[in-house]
Amino acid sequence: MVDDLRKHLNQLLEKVNGLHCIVITDRDGVPVVRSVTEKAPQLALKPNFISTFGMATDQASKLGLGKNKTIISMYSSYQVIQINKLPLVITFIGSDNCNTGHILALESQIDPYLKDLESVVLDAP
Amino acid sequence: MEKDLDKVVEEIMATSNVSGCLFADHQGLCLAAKGTAHVDSAGIIVAISEQACKLQPNLKPPTVSLESDQKICLIQRHGTITGAIFKLKT
């Protein structure tokens, strides 16, 4: 199952110009599946970076606009798109000029694989 | 702020056989969408126009026409803005 998903993520990675990596983690930033190119910044793949999203999305959900779904962070040379699929978090890292809309559209193509992964993460002690 | 864009969208939608239209910025983020055009397709529409531009980078961006049995989708890029019009075939 995970091999299929990894293969699928690799294919998605090739579809979007400037997309460096797709990582599926739990809310603590522990990677479950990841597909990474050599251009991805190693610092952004560390759990302490990814787990910040868990807190940020919780706080953003308190703004009275409903549950927070996505956080897009633009940096000088990278963009980080994180999607709330709690207990899972999908993180995309791309170049600053990468097609954000195209990355957001990938969500629907990853969704079908998440149900099985969710149960794995929930069952984990 | 987006009054002018809304006016253009209304004008396009008033044209016969047009079922939807969509505008997106260079990052693939939707600026306006109406009718059958779905907000989520903004990124893919921009990606299609980007790929088409690579065919002849020295010329101005081409108009891309995607045709199915009943519909036509026309994609045109102008500067940083990409527009798509969904038309019914006559």
Short mmCIF file of C-alpha atoms in Angstrom, two decimals, chain A residues 20-124:
data_model
loop_
_atom_site.label_atom_id
_atom_site.label_comp_id
_atom_site.label_asym_id
_atom_site.label_seq_id
_atom_site.Cartn_x
_atom_site.Cartn_y
_atom_site.Cartn_z
CA HIS A 20 10.61 19.63 -4.59
CA CYS A 21 8.88 17.27 -2.20
CA ILE A 22 5.62 15.81 -0.90
CA VAL A 23 5.62 14.53 2.66
CA ILE A 24 2.75 12.89 4.51
CA THR A 25 3.28 13.01 8.26
CA ASP A 26 1.30 12.62 11.45
CA ARG A 27 0.48 15.75 13.46
CA ASP A 28 3.82 15.55 15.31
CA GLY A 29 5.74 15.76 12.05
CA VAL A 30 6.74 12.10 11.99
CA PRO A 31 6.98 11.11 8.31
CA VAL A 32 4.67 8.33 7.17
CA VAL A 33 5.40 8.50 3.43
CA ARG A 34 7.62 10.91 1.57
CA SER A 35 8.77 11.64 -1.93
CA VAL A 36 11.71 14.02 -2.10
CA THR A 37 14.01 15.44 -4.78
CA GLU A 38 17.56 16.56 -4.03
CA LYS A 39 16.46 20.21 -4.27
CA ALA A 40 14.28 20.02 -1.15
CA PRO A 41 15.64 21.98 1.83
CA GLN A 42 16.61 19.43 4.50
CA LEU A 43 15.67 21.81 7.31
CA ALA A 44 12.04 21.91 6.16
CA LEU A 45 11.81 18.12 6.29
CA LYS A 46 12.57 17.94 10.00
CA PRO A 47 9.68 17.11 12.35
CA ASN A 48 10.13 20.33 14.35
CA PHE A 49 9.35 22.37 11.22
CA ILE A 50 6.39 20.27 10.06
CA SER A 51 4.85 19.88 13.52
CA THR A 52 4.51 23.69 13.80
CA PHE A 53 1.64 23.34 11.32
CA GLY A 54 -0.35 21.32 13.89
CA MET A 55 -0.32 24.24 16.29
CA ALA A 56 -0.83 26.86 13.57
CA THR A 57 -3.87 25.10 12.11
CA ASP A 58 -5.42 24.74 15.59
CA GLN A 59 -4.98 28.46 16.23
CA ALA A 60 -6.20 29.40 12.74
CA SER A 61 -9.34 27.33 13.34
CA LYS A 62 -10.18 29.63 16.26
CA LEU A 63 -10.48 32.74 14.07
CA GLY A 64 -14.20 32.16 13.61
CA LEU A 65 -13.92 31.29 9.93
CA GLY A 66 -14.44 27.56 10.40
CA LYS A 67 -11.93 24.76 10.41
CA ASN A 68 -8.59 25.66 8.84
CA LYS A 69 -7.83 23.50 5.78
CA THR A 70 -4.63 24.81 4.24
CA ILE A 71 -1.71 27.04 5.19
CA ILE A 72 0.49 28.43 2.41
CA SER A 73 3.79 29.93 3.60
CA MET A 74 5.78 31.97 1.08
CA TYR A 75 9.52 32.35 1.72
CA SER A 76 12.14 34.15 -0.35
CA SER A 77 13.11 31.05 -2.29
CA TYR A 78 10.59 28.40 -1.26
CA GLN A 79 6.90 27.95 -0.72
CA VAL A 80 5.45 25.50 1.76
CA ILE A 81 1.86 24.31 1.39
CA GLN A 82 0.46 22.28 4.26
CA ILE A 83 -2.94 20.62 4.17
CA ASN A 84 -4.85 19.67 7.29
CA LYS A 85 -6.01 16.05 7.02
CA LEU A 86 -5.75 15.37 10.74
CA PRO A 87 -4.52 13.01 12.07
CA LEU A 88 -2.39 13.37 8.92
CA VAL A 89 -0.69 16.44 7.48
CA ILE A 90 0.32 16.74 3.81
CA THR A 91 3.30 19.06 3.21
CA PHE A 92 4.38 20.24 -0.23
CA ILE A 93 7.61 22.21 -0.63
CA GLY A 94 8.31 23.97 -3.91
CA SER A 95 10.23 26.86 -5.37
CA ASP A 96 8.88 30.37 -4.75
CA ASN A 97 7.61 30.70 -8.35
CA CYS A 98 6.01 27.24 -8.42
CA ASN A 99 2.33 26.91 -9.46
CA THR A 100 0.50 27.07 -6.11
CA GLY A 101 -2.89 26.36 -7.63
CA HIS A 102 -1.60 23.21 -9.30
CA ILE A 103 -0.17 21.97 -6.00
CA LEU A 104 -3.50 22.61 -4.26
CA ALA A 105 -5.25 20.61 -6.99
CA LEU A 106 -3.06 17.57 -6.17
CA GLU A 107 -4.98 17.17 -2.91
CA SER A 108 -7.84 15.38 -4.67
CA GLN A 109 -5.38 12.90 -6.18
CA ILE A 110 -3.83 12.03 -2.82
CA ASP A 111 -7.12 11.86 -0.89
CA PRO A 112 -8.11 8.30 -1.93
CA TYR A 113 -4.92 6.91 -0.36
CA LEU A 114 -5.34 8.70 2.95
CA LYS A 115 -8.17 6.61 4.47
CA ASP A 116 -5.95 3.55 4.94
CA LEU A 117 -3.06 5.66 6.21
CA GLU A 118 -5.31 7.43 8.72
CA SER A 119 -6.31 4.13 10.30
CA VAL A 120 -2.64 3.14 10.56
CA VAL A 121 -1.77 6.38 12.35
CA LEU A 122 -4.81 6.16 14.65
CA ASP A 123 -4.00 2.56 15.62
CA ALA A 124 -0.40 3.43 16.45
#
